[in-house]
Coordinates of C-alpha atoms in Angstrom, one line a residue:
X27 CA 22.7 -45.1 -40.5
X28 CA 24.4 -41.7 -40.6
X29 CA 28.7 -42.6 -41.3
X30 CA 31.5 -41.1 -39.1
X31 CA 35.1 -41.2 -40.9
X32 CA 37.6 -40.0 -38.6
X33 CA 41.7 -40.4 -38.1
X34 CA 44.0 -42.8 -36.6
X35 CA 42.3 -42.9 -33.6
X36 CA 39.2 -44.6 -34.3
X37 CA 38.5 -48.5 -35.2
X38 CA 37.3 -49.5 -38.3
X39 CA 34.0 -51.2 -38.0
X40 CA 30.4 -50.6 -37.1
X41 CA 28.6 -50.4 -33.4
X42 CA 25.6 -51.8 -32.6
X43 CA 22.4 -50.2 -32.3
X44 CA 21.2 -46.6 -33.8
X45 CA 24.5 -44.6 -33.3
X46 CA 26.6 -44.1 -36.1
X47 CA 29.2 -46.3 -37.0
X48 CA 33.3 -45.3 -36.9
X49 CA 35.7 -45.7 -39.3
X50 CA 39.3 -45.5 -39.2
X51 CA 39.8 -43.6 -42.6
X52 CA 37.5 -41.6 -44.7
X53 CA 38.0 -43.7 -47.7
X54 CA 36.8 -46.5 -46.1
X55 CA 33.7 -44.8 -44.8
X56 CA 32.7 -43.6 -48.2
X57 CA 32.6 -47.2 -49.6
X58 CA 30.5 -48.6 -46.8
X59 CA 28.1 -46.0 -47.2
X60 CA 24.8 -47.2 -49.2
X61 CA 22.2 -44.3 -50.3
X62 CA 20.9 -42.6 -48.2
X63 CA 23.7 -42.3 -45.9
X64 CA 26.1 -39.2 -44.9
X65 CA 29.7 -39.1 -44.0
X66 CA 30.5 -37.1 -41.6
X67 CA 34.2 -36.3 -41.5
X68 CA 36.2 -35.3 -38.6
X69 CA 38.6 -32.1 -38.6
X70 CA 42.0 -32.9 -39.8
X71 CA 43.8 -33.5 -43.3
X72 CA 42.7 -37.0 -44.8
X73 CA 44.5 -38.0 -47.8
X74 CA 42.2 -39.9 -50.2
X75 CA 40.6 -40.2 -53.6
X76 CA 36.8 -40.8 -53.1
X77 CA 34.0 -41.6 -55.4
X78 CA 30.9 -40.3 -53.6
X79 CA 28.6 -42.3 -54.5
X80 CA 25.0 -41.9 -55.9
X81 CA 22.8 -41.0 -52.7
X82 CA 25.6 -40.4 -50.3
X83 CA 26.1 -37.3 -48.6
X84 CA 30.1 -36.7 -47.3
X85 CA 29.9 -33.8 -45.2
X86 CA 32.0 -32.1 -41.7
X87 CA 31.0 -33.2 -38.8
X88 CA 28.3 -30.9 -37.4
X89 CA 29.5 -27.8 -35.8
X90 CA 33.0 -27.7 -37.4
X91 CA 34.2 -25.0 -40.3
X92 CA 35.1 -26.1 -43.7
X93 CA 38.9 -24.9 -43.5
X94 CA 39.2 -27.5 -40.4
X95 CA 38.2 -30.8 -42.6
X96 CA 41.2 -31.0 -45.8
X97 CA 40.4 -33.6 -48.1
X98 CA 44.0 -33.9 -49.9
X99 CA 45.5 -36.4 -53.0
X100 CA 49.0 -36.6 -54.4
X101 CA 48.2 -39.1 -57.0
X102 CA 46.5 -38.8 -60.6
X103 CA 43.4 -38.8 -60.1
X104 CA 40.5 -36.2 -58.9
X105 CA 40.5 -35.9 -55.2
X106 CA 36.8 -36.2 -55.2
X107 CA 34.5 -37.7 -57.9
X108 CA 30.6 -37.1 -57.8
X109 CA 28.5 -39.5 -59.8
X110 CA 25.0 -39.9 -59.5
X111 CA 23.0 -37.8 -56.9
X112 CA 25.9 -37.8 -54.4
X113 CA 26.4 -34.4 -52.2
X114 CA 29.3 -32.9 -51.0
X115 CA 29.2 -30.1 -48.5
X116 CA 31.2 -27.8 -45.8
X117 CA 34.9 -29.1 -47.1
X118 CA 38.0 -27.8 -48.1
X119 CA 39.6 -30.1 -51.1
X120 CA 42.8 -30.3 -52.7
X121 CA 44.8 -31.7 -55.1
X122 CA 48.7 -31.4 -54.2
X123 CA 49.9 -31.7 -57.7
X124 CA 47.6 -29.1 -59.4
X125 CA 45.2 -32.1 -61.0
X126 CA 41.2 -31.4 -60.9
X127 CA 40.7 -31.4 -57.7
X128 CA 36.9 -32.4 -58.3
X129 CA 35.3 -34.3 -60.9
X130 CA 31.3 -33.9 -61.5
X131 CA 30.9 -36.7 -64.2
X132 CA 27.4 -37.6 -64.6
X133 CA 24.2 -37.2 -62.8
X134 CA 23.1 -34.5 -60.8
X135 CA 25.8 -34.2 -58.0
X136 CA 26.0 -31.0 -55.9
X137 CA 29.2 -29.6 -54.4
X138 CA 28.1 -26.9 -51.8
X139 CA 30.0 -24.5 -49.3
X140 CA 33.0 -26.0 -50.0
X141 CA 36.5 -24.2 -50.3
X142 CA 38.4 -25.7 -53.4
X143 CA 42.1 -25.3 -54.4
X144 CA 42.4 -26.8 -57.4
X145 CA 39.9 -27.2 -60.8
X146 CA 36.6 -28.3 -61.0
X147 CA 35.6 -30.4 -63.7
X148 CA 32.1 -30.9 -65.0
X149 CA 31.8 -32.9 -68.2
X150 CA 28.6 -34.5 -67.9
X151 CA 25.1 -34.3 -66.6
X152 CA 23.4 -31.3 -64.5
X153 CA 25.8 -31.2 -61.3
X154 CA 25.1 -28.2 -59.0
X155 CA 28.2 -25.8 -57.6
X156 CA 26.7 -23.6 -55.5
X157 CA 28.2 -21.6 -52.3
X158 CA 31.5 -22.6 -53.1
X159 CA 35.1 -20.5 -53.2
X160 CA 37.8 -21.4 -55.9
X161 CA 40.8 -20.0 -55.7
X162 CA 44.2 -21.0 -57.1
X163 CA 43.5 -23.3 -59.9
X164 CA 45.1 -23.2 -63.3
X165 CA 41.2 -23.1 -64.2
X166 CA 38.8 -22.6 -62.1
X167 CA 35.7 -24.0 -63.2
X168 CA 35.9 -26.4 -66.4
X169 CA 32.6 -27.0 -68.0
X170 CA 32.9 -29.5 -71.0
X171 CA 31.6 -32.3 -73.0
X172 CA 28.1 -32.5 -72.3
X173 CA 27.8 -30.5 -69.3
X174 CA 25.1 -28.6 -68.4
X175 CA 26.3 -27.9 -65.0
X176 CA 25.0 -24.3 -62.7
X177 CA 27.5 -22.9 -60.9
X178 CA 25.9 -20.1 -58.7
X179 CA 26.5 -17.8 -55.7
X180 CA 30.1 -18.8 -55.8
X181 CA 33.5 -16.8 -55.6
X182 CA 36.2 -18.2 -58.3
X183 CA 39.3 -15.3 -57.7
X184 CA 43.1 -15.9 -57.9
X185 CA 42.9 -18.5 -60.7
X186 CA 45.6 -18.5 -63.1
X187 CA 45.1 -19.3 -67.2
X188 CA 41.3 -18.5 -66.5
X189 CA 38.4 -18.5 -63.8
X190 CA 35.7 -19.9 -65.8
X191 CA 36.0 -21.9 -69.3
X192 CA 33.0 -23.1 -71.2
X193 CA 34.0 -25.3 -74.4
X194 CA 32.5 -27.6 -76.6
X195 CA 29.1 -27.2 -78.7
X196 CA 27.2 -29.3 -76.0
X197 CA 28.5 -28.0 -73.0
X198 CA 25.5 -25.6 -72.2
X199 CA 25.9 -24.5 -68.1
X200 CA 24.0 -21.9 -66.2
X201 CA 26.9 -19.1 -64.6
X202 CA 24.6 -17.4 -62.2
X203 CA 25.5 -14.7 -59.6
X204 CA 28.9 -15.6 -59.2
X205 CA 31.8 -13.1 -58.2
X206 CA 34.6 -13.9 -61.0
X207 CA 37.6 -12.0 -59.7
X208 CA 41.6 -11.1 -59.2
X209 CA 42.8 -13.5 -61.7
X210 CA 46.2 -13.6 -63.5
X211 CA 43.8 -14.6 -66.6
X212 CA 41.0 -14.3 -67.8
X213 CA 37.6 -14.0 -66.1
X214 CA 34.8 -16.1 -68.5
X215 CA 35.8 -17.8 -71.6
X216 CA 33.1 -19.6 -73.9
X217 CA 34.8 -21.2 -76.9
X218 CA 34.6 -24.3 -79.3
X219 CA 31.1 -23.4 -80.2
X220 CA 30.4 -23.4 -76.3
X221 CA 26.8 -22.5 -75.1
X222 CA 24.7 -21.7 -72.0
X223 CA 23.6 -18.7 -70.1
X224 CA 25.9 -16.6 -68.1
X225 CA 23.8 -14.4 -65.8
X226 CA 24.2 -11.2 -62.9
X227 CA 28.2 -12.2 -62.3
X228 CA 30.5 -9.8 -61.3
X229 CA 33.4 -10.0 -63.1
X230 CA 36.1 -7.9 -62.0
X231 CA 39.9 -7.8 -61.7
X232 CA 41.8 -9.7 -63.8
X233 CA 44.4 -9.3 -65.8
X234 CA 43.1 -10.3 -68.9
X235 CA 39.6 -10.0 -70.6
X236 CA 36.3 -10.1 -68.5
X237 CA 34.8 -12.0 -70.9
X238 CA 36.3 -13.7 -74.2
X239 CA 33.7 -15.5 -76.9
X240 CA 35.8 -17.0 -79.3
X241 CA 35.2 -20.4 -82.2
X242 CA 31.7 -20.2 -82.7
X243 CA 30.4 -19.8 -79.1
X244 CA 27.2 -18.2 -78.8
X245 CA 26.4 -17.6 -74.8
X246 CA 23.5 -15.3 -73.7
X247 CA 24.7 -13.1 -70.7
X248 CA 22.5 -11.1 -69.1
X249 CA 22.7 -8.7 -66.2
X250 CA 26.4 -9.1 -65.6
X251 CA 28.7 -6.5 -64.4
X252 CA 32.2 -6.5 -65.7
X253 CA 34.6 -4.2 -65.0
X254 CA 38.5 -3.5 -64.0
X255 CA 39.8 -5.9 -65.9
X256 CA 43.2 -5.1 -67.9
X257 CA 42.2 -6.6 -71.0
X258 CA 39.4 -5.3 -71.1
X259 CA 35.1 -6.2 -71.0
X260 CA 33.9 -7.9 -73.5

């Protein structure tokens, strides 16, 4: 059955019959869910570190806009954590103290239309980024360890040290028709003997380099358009 987290005004529990079943708190929600199911979550600020699950799908309730449904942590931790084959869609996440505000670990998880303040991290498996906005991290997007994670048709802007970093000799992603933008860094940076494919980005407005390949990286970009930046293309 389909799972509906809400806020403090709902009993924790399950009805009878067909209809969805109400929880009290999103976290609570997310760990009854079994695959197969989705989590719908109601507009408001919920404060919570979730694991999404393999086969769960956390997404807003229908009909409501992503910058209405804030999924918010103050603690160490990720504020969300994909494993698996889970999905998360139409939400705006945070991490108060500047942490990763999502962690793709393994599997094939997909993070889609979602407005992110905070980093990204993908350090394993093929996870999917795709539709989302990024703004305000430290780093954007963090591809590493053995990552081979796409991030496509996304906007990653306003990002401080960097929007995009690719290290590490096995991290081998897919950038793909992103607009990289307005940051107080750098736009792409492959290093460590970094890999993968960065493809027909716009990269455009920031204050340091467009693109940096540095410590034995060897990326193949094709098709990407990189201009305005203040330290300069490539």
């Amino acid at each position: 059955p389909l799972q509906s987290a809400c806020g403090s005004e709902a009993d924790e529990g399950e009805e009878d019959g067909e209809e969805a079943a109400v929880y009290a708190t999103l976290a609570a929600a997310c760990a009854a869910a079994r695959d197969g199911d989705e989590v719908w979550v109601m507009k408001g600020t919920h404060r919570a570190e979730l694991h999404v699950k393999h086969g769960i799908t956390v997404s807003a309730f229908p009909g409501d806009p992503r910058e209405a449904v804030v999924i918010d942590a103050w603690g160490a931790a990720p504020t969300v954590t994909l494993t698996g084959h889970a999905v998360v869609c139409g939400l705006t996440i945070r991490h108060a103290l500047g942490e990763a505000a999502v962690l793709l670990s393994d599997g094939c998880g997909t993070l889609r239309d979602c407005a992110v303040a905070s980093t990204i991290l993908c350090t394993d498996g093929h996870p999917l980024v795709e539709g989302c906005t990024i703004t305000s991290a430290r780093v954007g997007v963090w591809v590493r360890g053995r990552s081979h994670a796409t991030l496509r048709g996304s906007t990653v802007q306003r990002c401080g040290d960097c929007a995009v970093v690719v290290e590490g000799a096995e991290a081998r992603p897919l950038i793909e028709g992103n607009r990289i933008a307005c940051g107080r860094g750098g736009g792409v940076v492959v290093a460590q003997r970094g890999r993968g494919r960065v493809v027909r980005n716009e990269i455009d407005g920031n204050n340091c380099s467009g693109m940096l390949v540095e410590g034995g990286a060897n990326p193949t970009c094709v098709g990407n358009v990189v201009a305005g930046n203040r330290g300069g293309g490539l």
